[in-house]
Structure formats: C-alpha cells, structure tokens
C-alpha cells in the first residue's frame, strides 16, 4: 500500500523555521510529481509547494514563495519542506502527496499519510 509518513511539525513562534520530511512507505517516487499541502481547521486542503521528482523543478503557492523551499533526496526517497519566517497563517496539518504529473488539486494526489501538525503562535 502506497503511503507517505510526514514528520517534523511542531509549535513555533512567528518568524521561526521548521523543516518537514516526507518518507515513502511501499512506493518509490520515480518520475512523479510530489507536493506538500496544508489543511487548516474548517478549510480545504491547499497546495503549498511541489517538485518534479526527476528534474527537480519546483512550484510554490504565492503564500510560500520566498519563504519555503521544497527539495528531495532521491537516494533516501524523501521529500522535504523547509519553512522560514513562519506566520500564524501557515499553521495547519501538513501532508505530502504523489501525483502522476504537475497539479495543484489535492484530488489528483494519493498516498496521503497522517500529516504533521504545524502551530505558529506567540
């Protein structure tokens, strides 16, 4: 069964940094498109950042540009999201997912894990 395991969340203050990790269980990322999504209470799951596993080309939501960096380690089959200058609006449950090609709709992705919670509060 394909599934991701997201880790690295926590409680931080505004302006702090966090790095999230996403490891694969039962699958390889190969030539797929991998992405991070965020879901705040009562809101839809939204695209944050994505990366083409093969080429490394990256894509960001406007809210993440300049502050977040998505990367991958192909040898470890692991996806990362480095988040800097965190704001309260960045809070939520962060998930990673796998799609066949570039997309920003969560319905195109699969392999969701349990997510990792990010809380930003002073």
Short mmCIF file of C-alpha atoms in Angstrom, two decimals:
data_model
loop_
_atom_site.label_atom_id
_atom_site.label_comp_id
_atom_site.label_asym_id
_atom_site.label_seq_id
_atom_site.Cartn_x
_atom_site.Cartn_y
_atom_site.Cartn_z
CA UNK A 1 0.00 0.00 0.00
CA UNK A 2 1.36 3.38 -1.00
CA UNK A 3 1.61 5.79 1.86
CA UNK A 4 3.70 8.70 2.99
CA UNK A 5 4.91 9.42 6.51
CA UNK A 6 5.13 13.11 7.31
CA UNK A 7 7.24 14.31 10.24
CA UNK A 8 8.87 17.45 11.56
CA UNK A 9 5.95 19.58 12.65
CA UNK A 10 5.78 21.41 15.95
CA UNK A 11 4.88 24.53 17.87
CA UNK A 12 6.92 27.56 16.88
CA UNK A 13 6.78 31.33 17.24
CA UNK A 14 6.18 33.72 14.35
CA UNK A 15 9.43 34.21 12.47
CA UNK A 16 10.79 30.78 13.36
CA UNK A 17 11.73 27.98 10.97
CA UNK A 18 10.78 24.33 10.59
CA UNK A 19 11.74 21.60 8.16
CA UNK A 20 9.21 18.91 7.36
CA UNK A 21 10.08 15.49 5.96
CA UNK A 22 8.05 13.02 3.95
CA UNK A 23 9.22 9.44 3.58
CA UNK A 24 7.68 6.84 1.33
CA UNK A 25 6.34 3.54 2.51
CA UNK A 26 5.66 0.88 -0.06
CA UNK A 27 6.42 3.05 -3.08
CA UNK A 28 9.05 4.99 -4.90
CA UNK A 29 8.67 8.48 -6.21
CA UNK A 30 10.37 7.75 -9.53
CA UNK A 31 9.28 10.29 -12.15
CA UNK A 32 6.22 11.54 -10.32
CA UNK A 33 5.23 14.94 -9.05
CA UNK A 34 5.42 15.34 -5.29
CA UNK A 35 3.82 18.12 -3.29
CA UNK A 36 3.11 19.48 0.14
CA UNK A 37 -0.40 20.52 1.11
CA UNK A 38 -1.72 22.28 4.17
CA UNK A 39 -5.11 21.95 5.80
CA UNK A 40 -6.27 24.35 8.50
CA UNK A 41 -9.32 23.58 10.65
CA UNK A 42 -12.52 24.10 8.70
CA UNK A 43 -10.68 24.79 5.45
CA UNK A 44 -9.92 22.89 2.26
CA UNK A 45 -6.59 21.17 1.77
CA UNK A 46 -4.46 23.62 -0.20
CA UNK A 47 -1.33 23.33 -2.31
CA UNK A 48 1.82 24.77 -0.73
CA UNK A 49 4.74 23.56 -2.87
CA UNK A 50 5.55 20.86 -5.39
CA UNK A 51 8.53 19.34 -7.16
CA UNK A 52 9.05 17.19 -10.23
CA UNK A 53 10.92 14.24 -8.79
CA UNK A 54 13.06 13.66 -11.85
CA UNK A 55 14.08 17.19 -12.90
CA UNK A 56 13.79 18.89 -9.52
CA UNK A 57 11.73 21.75 -10.95
CA UNK A 58 9.79 23.41 -8.15
CA UNK A 59 6.46 25.17 -7.84
CA UNK A 60 5.09 27.30 -4.99
CA UNK A 61 1.85 28.82 -3.86
CA UNK A 62 2.06 32.59 -3.66
CA UNK A 63 1.91 32.38 0.13
CA UNK A 64 5.03 30.20 0.18
CA UNK A 65 7.22 31.98 -2.36
CA UNK A 66 10.38 33.43 -0.88
CA UNK A 67 9.90 31.71 2.48
CA UNK A 68 9.53 27.98 1.79
CA UNK A 69 11.83 25.63 -0.09
CA UNK A 70 10.80 22.20 -1.31
CA UNK A 71 13.53 19.67 -2.04
CA UNK A 72 14.06 15.95 -2.39
CA UNK A 73 16.76 13.42 -1.65
CA UNK A 74 16.43 10.73 -4.27
CA UNK A 75 18.87 8.41 -2.50
CA UNK A 76 16.67 8.46 0.60
CA UNK A 77 13.36 8.63 -1.27
CA UNK A 78 12.47 11.55 0.96
CA UNK A 79 10.78 14.88 0.34
CA UNK A 80 11.42 18.00 2.43
CA UNK A 81 9.81 21.35 3.05
CA UNK A 82 11.97 24.00 4.66
CA UNK A 83 9.79 26.75 6.08
CA UNK A 84 11.24 30.07 7.17
CA UNK A 85 9.73 33.25 8.59
CA UNK A 86 6.66 31.32 9.68
CA UNK A 87 3.41 33.20 10.20
CA UNK A 88 0.24 32.24 12.11
CA UNK A 89 -1.49 31.74 8.74
CA UNK A 90 1.00 28.95 7.95
CA UNK A 91 -0.45 26.80 10.72
CA UNK A 92 -2.22 23.59 9.86
CA UNK A 93 -1.82 19.92 9.22
CA UNK A 94 0.79 19.39 6.51
CA UNK A 95 0.55 16.44 4.15
CA UNK A 96 2.62 15.23 1.24
CA UNK A 97 1.15 13.51 -1.76
CA UNK A 98 2.13 11.94 -5.05
CA UNK A 99 0.65 12.65 -8.45
CA UNK A 100 1.39 11.41 -11.95
CA UNK A 101 2.17 14.90 -13.21
CA UNK A 102 2.14 18.54 -12.19
CA UNK A 103 -1.07 19.53 -10.42
CA UNK A 104 -2.22 21.65 -7.52
CA UNK A 105 -5.56 19.99 -6.83
CA UNK A 106 -5.48 17.57 -3.89
CA UNK A 107 -7.87 15.25 -5.72
CA UNK A 108 -5.06 14.35 -8.14
CA UNK A 109 -2.78 13.14 -5.37
CA UNK A 110 -2.59 9.88 -3.46
CA UNK A 111 -0.65 8.23 -0.70
CA UNK A 112 -1.62 10.74 1.99
CA UNK A 113 -0.20 10.00 5.41
CA UNK A 114 -1.44 11.18 8.80
CA UNK A 115 0.09 14.60 8.32
CA UNK A 116 2.27 16.59 10.66
CA UNK A 117 0.92 19.49 12.70
CA UNK A 118 2.44 22.95 12.44
CA UNK A 119 1.35 25.51 15.00
CA UNK A 120 2.60 29.09 14.85
CA UNK A 121 1.81 31.13 17.91
CA UNK A 122 3.43 33.69 20.13
#
